[in-house]
Amino acid sequence: MAVSERGPRERMVFSAAQLIRRDGVAATGMREVAAHAGAPRGSLQHYFPGGKEQLVNEAVGWAGRYAGNRVARFLAALPEPTPGALFAEMVRQWTDEYAADGFAGGCPVAAATVDCARTAPSSRAAAAAAFAAWTEPVARALTDMGVPEERSGALATLMVSALEGALLIARAEQDVRALRAVTRELRPLLDAAAGQDAASTGQDAASTGQDAAPTRQDG
């Protein structure tokens, strides 16, 4: 749905996410959100009776769902989906943005976590739920690509954590060096995890075949 097709409430949630990812929670005011969204200022209280905290939490939730939904799009764009290629696509979204628009923006979920984890328990919980909404689709995708299910969740967390850390470094350095580094270093590890499952399946099949072989009887 294009921004212009959203209603005023949806536009304000989207705008809050965009401003938070650029300026952080503390510097994002309700008036700025309404102006960015092109919404009447008086509608803020109507749509968000819980005030700024409610708006921040909803913006964080939107960001988590957006990131999670993009996993399927990344996979669909790959001629041959692999865990390493999926991670490269997750990173490429940011390297493309930074090449086109500069390093002003980051992840709104991370920004809200840094700003609100101690002062607003509901925002901390919203951020935790947003990260879950992101990592769970990644974990499912890894499992579908052959990563053992018992490793998929941990590797999905590793992918998201590496990306978030690299984004912070990229913004500090005004350079995509860190993003390229995590892609280069994690790609073989992730692909090996998928290969490990295939190798394990082959070993199990061979072992089963040996166990089922008839025992030779002498005499």
mmCIF file of C-alpha atoms in Angstrom:
data_model
loop_
_atom_site.group_PDB
_atom_site.id
_atom_site.type_symbol
_atom_site.label_atom_id
_atom_site.label_comp_id
_atom_site.label_asym_id
_atom_site.label_seq_id
_atom_site.Cartn_x
_atom_site.Cartn_y
_atom_site.Cartn_z
ATOM 1 C CA MET A 1 0.000 0.000 0.000
ATOM 2 C CA ALA A 2 1.428 3.366 -1.013
ATOM 3 C CA VAL A 3 1.836 6.030 1.678
ATOM 4 C CA SER A 4 -0.815 8.192 -0.001
ATOM 5 C CA GLU A 5 -3.306 5.304 0.148
ATOM 6 C CA ARG A 6 -3.021 4.884 3.908
ATOM 7 C CA GLY A 7 -5.504 6.451 6.265
ATOM 8 C CA PRO A 8 -4.355 9.140 8.722
ATOM 9 C CA ARG A 9 -3.744 6.627 11.517
ATOM 10 C CA GLU A 10 -1.619 4.353 9.339
ATOM 11 C CA ARG A 11 0.278 7.342 7.969
ATOM 12 C CA MET A 12 1.136 8.517 11.464
ATOM 13 C CA VAL A 13 2.425 5.090 12.499
ATOM 14 C CA PHE A 14 4.522 4.917 9.332
ATOM 15 C CA SER A 15 5.798 8.461 9.816
ATOM 16 C CA ALA A 16 6.698 7.772 13.442
ATOM 17 C CA ALA A 17 8.770 4.777 12.334
ATOM 18 C CA GLN A 18 10.574 6.875 9.719
ATOM 19 C CA LEU A 19 11.356 9.680 12.148
ATOM 20 C CA ILE A 20 12.450 7.305 14.913
ATOM 21 C CA ARG A 21 14.821 5.486 12.589
ATOM 22 C CA ARG A 22 16.408 8.828 11.688
ATOM 23 C CA ASP A 23 16.283 10.857 14.909
ATOM 24 C CA GLY A 24 15.533 8.419 17.724
ATOM 25 C CA VAL A 25 12.551 8.397 20.051
ATOM 26 C CA ALA A 26 13.489 11.364 22.224
ATOM 27 C CA ALA A 27 13.820 13.735 19.264
ATOM 28 C CA THR A 28 10.599 12.569 17.610
ATOM 29 C CA GLY A 29 7.671 14.686 18.757
ATOM 30 C CA MET A 30 3.993 14.127 18.173
ATOM 31 C CA ARG A 31 3.702 17.380 16.214
ATOM 32 C CA GLU A 32 6.548 16.331 13.925
ATOM 33 C CA VAL A 33 4.843 13.002 13.313
ATOM 34 C CA ALA A 34 1.550 14.661 12.401
ATOM 35 C CA ALA A 35 3.314 17.100 10.060
ATOM 36 C CA HIS A 36 5.311 14.316 8.390
ATOM 37 C CA ALA A 37 2.130 12.290 7.917
ATOM 38 C CA GLY A 38 0.111 15.225 6.646
ATOM 39 C CA ALA A 39 -2.492 14.482 9.328
ATOM 40 C CA PRO A 40 -4.498 16.924 11.457
ATOM 41 C CA ARG A 41 -2.727 17.554 14.748
ATOM 42 C CA GLY A 42 -5.968 17.086 16.628
ATOM 43 C CA SER A 43 -6.259 13.528 15.364
ATOM 44 C CA LEU A 44 -3.292 12.403 17.489
ATOM 45 C CA GLN A 45 -5.310 12.202 20.689
ATOM 46 C CA HIS A 46 -8.156 10.512 18.851
ATOM 47 C CA TYR A 47 -6.026 7.746 17.343
ATOM 48 C CA PHE A 48 -3.444 7.449 20.117
ATOM 49 C CA PRO A 49 -5.102 8.083 23.487
ATOM 50 C CA GLY A 50 -2.034 6.543 25.120
ATOM 51 C CA GLY A 51 0.055 9.406 23.784
ATOM 52 C CA LYS A 52 3.583 9.184 22.447
ATOM 53 C CA GLU A 53 4.314 5.860 24.132
ATOM 54 C CA GLN A 54 1.442 4.183 22.304
ATOM 55 C CA LEU A 55 2.498 5.719 19.002
ATOM 56 C CA VAL A 56 6.113 4.608 19.478
ATOM 57 C CA ASN A 57 5.024 1.082 20.350
ATOM 58 C CA GLU A 58 2.835 0.836 17.278
ATOM 59 C CA ALA A 59 5.600 2.222 15.066
ATOM 60 C CA VAL A 60 8.009 -0.370 16.467
ATOM 61 C CA GLY A 61 5.465 -3.124 15.878
ATOM 62 C CA TRP A 62 4.987 -1.965 12.296
ATOM 63 C CA ALA A 63 8.749 -2.022 11.724
ATOM 64 C CA GLY A 64 9.049 -5.578 13.025
ATOM 65 C CA ARG A 65 6.236 -6.817 10.810
ATOM 66 C CA TYR A 66 7.691 -4.976 7.818
ATOM 67 C CA ALA A 67 11.093 -6.602 8.302
ATOM 68 C CA GLY A 68 9.515 -10.020 8.766
ATOM 69 C CA ASN A 69 7.351 -9.683 5.669
ATOM 70 C CA ARG A 70 10.350 -8.756 3.558
ATOM 71 C CA VAL A 71 11.953 -12.149 4.146
ATOM 72 C CA ALA A 72 9.585 -13.770 1.644
ATOM 73 C CA ARG A 73 10.318 -11.010 -0.882
ATOM 74 C CA PHE A 74 14.044 -11.517 -0.521
ATOM 75 C CA LEU A 75 13.678 -15.247 -1.077
ATOM 76 C CA ALA A 76 11.463 -14.722 -4.132
ATOM 77 C CA ALA A 77 14.146 -12.499 -5.692
ATOM 78 C CA LEU A 78 16.841 -15.181 -5.390
ATOM 79 C CA PRO A 79 17.375 -17.560 -8.330
ATOM 80 C CA GLU A 80 18.712 -20.153 -5.895
ATOM 81 C CA PRO A 81 17.742 -19.466 -2.270
ATOM 82 C CA THR A 82 20.456 -20.276 0.246
ATOM 83 C CA PRO A 83 20.916 -19.035 3.813
ATOM 84 C CA GLY A 84 23.947 -16.979 2.831
ATOM 85 C CA ALA A 85 22.159 -15.446 -0.140
ATOM 86 C CA LEU A 86 19.186 -14.536 2.071
ATOM 87 C CA PHE A 87 21.482 -12.728 4.492
ATOM 88 C CA ALA A 88 23.176 -10.940 1.597
ATOM 89 C CA GLU A 89 19.764 -9.684 0.435
ATOM 90 C CA MET A 90 18.904 -8.506 3.955
ATOM 91 C CA VAL A 91 22.132 -6.508 3.987
ATOM 92 C CA ARG A 92 21.784 -5.255 0.416
ATOM 93 C CA GLN A 93 18.558 -3.465 1.327
ATOM 94 C CA TRP A 94 20.655 -1.225 3.582
ATOM 95 C CA THR A 95 23.715 -0.820 1.377
ATOM 96 C CA ASP A 96 21.395 0.277 -1.434
ATOM 97 C CA GLU A 97 19.677 2.778 0.853
ATOM 98 C CA TYR A 98 22.934 4.209 2.128
ATOM 99 C CA ALA A 99 24.319 4.511 -1.401
ATOM 100 C CA ALA A 100 21.201 6.375 -2.532
ATOM 101 C CA ASP A 101 20.261 8.465 0.507
ATOM 102 C CA GLY A 102 23.226 8.616 2.850
ATOM 103 C CA PHE A 103 23.566 7.228 6.350
ATOM 104 C CA ALA A 104 20.847 9.149 8.168
ATOM 105 C CA GLY A 105 18.530 6.192 8.804
ATOM 106 C CA GLY A 106 18.818 3.093 10.937
ATOM 107 C CA CYS A 107 16.490 0.477 12.368
ATOM 108 C CA PRO A 108 13.561 1.991 14.315
ATOM 109 C CA VAL A 109 13.338 -1.091 16.546
ATOM 110 C CA ALA A 110 16.954 -0.708 17.619
ATOM 111 C CA ALA A 111 16.479 3.032 18.150
ATOM 112 C CA ALA A 112 13.444 2.466 20.361
ATOM 113 C CA THR A 113 15.274 -0.198 22.346
ATOM 114 C CA VAL A 114 18.193 2.122 23.060
ATOM 115 C CA ASP A 115 15.962 5.057 23.995
ATOM 116 C CA CYS A 116 13.177 3.315 25.904
ATOM 117 C CA ALA A 117 14.385 0.013 27.352
ATOM 118 C CA ARG A 118 14.750 1.381 30.890
ATOM 119 C CA THR A 119 12.171 4.165 30.959
ATOM 120 C CA ALA A 120 9.204 2.563 29.172
ATOM 121 C CA PRO A 121 8.650 -1.153 29.866
ATOM 122 C CA SER A 122 5.842 -1.318 27.299
ATOM 123 C CA SER A 123 8.196 -0.020 24.600
ATOM 124 C CA ARG A 124 10.846 -2.545 25.600
ATOM 125 C CA ALA A 125 8.235 -5.284 25.274
ATOM 126 C CA ALA A 126 7.132 -3.892 21.908
ATOM 127 C CA ALA A 127 10.730 -3.934 20.692
ATOM 128 C CA ALA A 128 11.207 -7.525 21.868
ATOM 129 C CA ALA A 129 8.036 -8.555 20.025
ATOM 130 C CA ALA A 130 9.209 -6.705 16.914
ATOM 131 C CA PHE A 131 12.526 -8.538 16.894
ATOM 132 C CA ALA A 132 10.609 -11.814 17.259
ATOM 133 C CA ALA A 133 8.377 -10.860 14.326
ATOM 134 C CA TRP A 134 11.562 -10.415 12.296
ATOM 135 C CA THR A 135 13.659 -13.374 13.430
ATOM 136 C CA GLU A 136 10.886 -15.986 13.293
ATOM 137 C CA PRO A 137 10.350 -15.736 9.502
ATOM 138 C CA VAL A 138 14.126 -15.853 9.035
ATOM 139 C CA ALA A 139 14.316 -19.004 11.146
ATOM 140 C CA ARG A 140 11.505 -20.647 9.177
ATOM 141 C CA ALA A 141 13.245 -19.777 5.920
ATOM 142 C CA LEU A 142 16.485 -21.323 7.176
ATOM 143 C CA THR A 143 14.678 -24.515 8.099
ATOM 144 C CA ASP A 144 13.058 -24.647 4.663
ATOM 145 C CA MET A 145 16.517 -24.315 3.100
ATOM 146 C CA GLY A 146 17.879 -27.305 4.980
ATOM 147 C CA VAL A 147 19.243 -25.850 8.219
ATOM 148 C CA PRO A 148 18.517 -28.184 11.152
ATOM 149 C CA GLU A 149 15.531 -26.869 13.050
ATOM 150 C CA GLU A 150 17.436 -26.854 16.331
ATOM 151 C CA ARG A 151 19.929 -24.371 14.820
ATOM 152 C CA SER A 152 17.586 -22.196 12.778
ATOM 153 C CA GLY A 153 16.467 -19.959 15.629
ATOM 154 C CA ALA A 154 19.994 -19.304 16.862
ATOM 155 C CA LEU A 155 21.290 -18.575 13.362
ATOM 156 C CA ALA A 156 18.366 -16.245 12.657
ATOM 157 C CA THR A 157 19.261 -14.346 15.833
ATOM 158 C CA LEU A 158 22.884 -14.237 14.692
ATOM 159 C CA MET A 159 21.865 -12.818 11.307
ATOM 160 C CA VAL A 160 19.678 -10.084 12.785
ATOM 161 C CA SER A 161 22.232 -9.254 15.485
ATOM 162 C CA ALA A 162 25.083 -9.028 12.967
ATOM 163 C CA LEU A 163 23.017 -6.805 10.700
ATOM 164 C CA GLU A 164 21.971 -4.480 13.531
ATOM 165 C CA GLY A 165 25.532 -4.138 14.782
ATOM 166 C CA ALA A 166 26.863 -3.499 11.298
ATOM 167 C CA LEU A 167 24.228 -0.788 10.781
ATOM 168 C CA LEU A 168 25.457 1.063 13.865
ATOM 169 C CA ILE A 169 29.055 0.868 12.687
ATOM 170 C CA ALA A 170 28.104 1.921 9.154
ATOM 171 C CA ARG A 171 26.321 5.024 10.428
ATOM 172 C CA ALA A 172 29.229 5.892 12.722
ATOM 173 C CA GLU A 173 31.816 5.440 9.967
ATOM 174 C CA GLN A 174 29.586 6.746 7.154
ATOM 175 C CA ASP A 175 30.731 3.690 5.223
ATOM 176 C CA VAL A 176 29.280 0.272 4.342
ATOM 177 C CA ARG A 177 32.512 -1.549 5.219
ATOM 178 C CA ALA A 178 31.001 -3.322 8.227
ATOM 179 C CA LEU A 179 27.942 -4.427 6.259
ATOM 180 C CA ARG A 180 30.123 -5.956 3.571
ATOM 181 C CA ALA A 181 32.309 -7.614 6.193
ATOM 182 C CA VAL A 182 29.466 -9.395 7.985
ATOM 183 C CA THR A 183 28.067 -10.579 4.667
ATOM 184 C CA ARG A 184 31.428 -11.965 3.575
ATOM 185 C CA GLU A 185 32.148 -13.703 6.881
ATOM 186 C CA LEU A 186 28.708 -15.082 7.683
ATOM 187 C CA ARG A 187 27.763 -16.336 4.233
ATOM 188 C CA PRO A 188 29.929 -19.499 4.282
ATOM 189 C CA LEU A 189 28.935 -20.270 7.869
ATOM 190 C CA LEU A 190 25.233 -20.023 7.064
ATOM 191 C CA ASP A 191 25.508 -22.092 3.893
ATOM 192 C CA ALA A 192 27.538 -24.730 5.727
ATOM 193 C CA ALA A 193 24.692 -25.062 8.243
ATOM 194 C CA ALA A 194 22.322 -26.012 5.425
ATOM 195 C CA GLY A 195 24.906 -28.425 3.999
ATOM 196 C CA GLN A 196 25.338 -29.998 7.399
ATOM 197 C CA ASP A 197 21.705 -31.073 7.416
ATOM 198 C CA ALA A 198 22.021 -32.688 3.999
ATOM 199 C CA ALA A 199 25.201 -34.481 5.050
ATOM 200 C CA SER A 200 23.571 -35.656 8.265
ATOM 201 C CA THR A 201 20.576 -36.980 6.322
ATOM 202 C CA GLY A 202 22.895 -38.903 4.018
ATOM 203 C CA GLN A 203 24.831 -40.363 6.935
ATOM 204 C CA ASP A 204 21.632 -41.412 8.675
ATOM 205 C CA ALA A 205 20.398 -43.111 5.516
ATOM 206 C CA ALA A 206 23.701 -44.938 5.095
ATOM 207 C CA SER A 207 23.655 -45.993 8.726
ATOM 208 C CA THR A 208 20.089 -47.252 8.409
ATOM 209 C CA GLY A 209 21.039 -49.222 5.326
ATOM 210 C CA GLN A 210 23.934 -50.845 7.145
ATOM 211 C CA ASP A 211 21.775 -51.692 10.139
ATOM 212 C CA ALA A 212 19.183 -53.275 7.883
ATOM 213 C CA ALA A 213 21.709 -55.408 5.977
ATOM 214 C CA PRO A 214 21.335 -59.136 6.636
ATOM 215 C CA THR A 215 23.969 -60.673 8.856
ATOM 216 C CA ARG A 216 26.054 -63.319 7.123
ATOM 217 C CA GLN A 217 25.707 -66.726 8.743
ATOM 218 C CA ASP A 218 28.787 -68.938 8.634
ATOM 219 C CA GLY A 219 28.312 -72.605 7.957
#
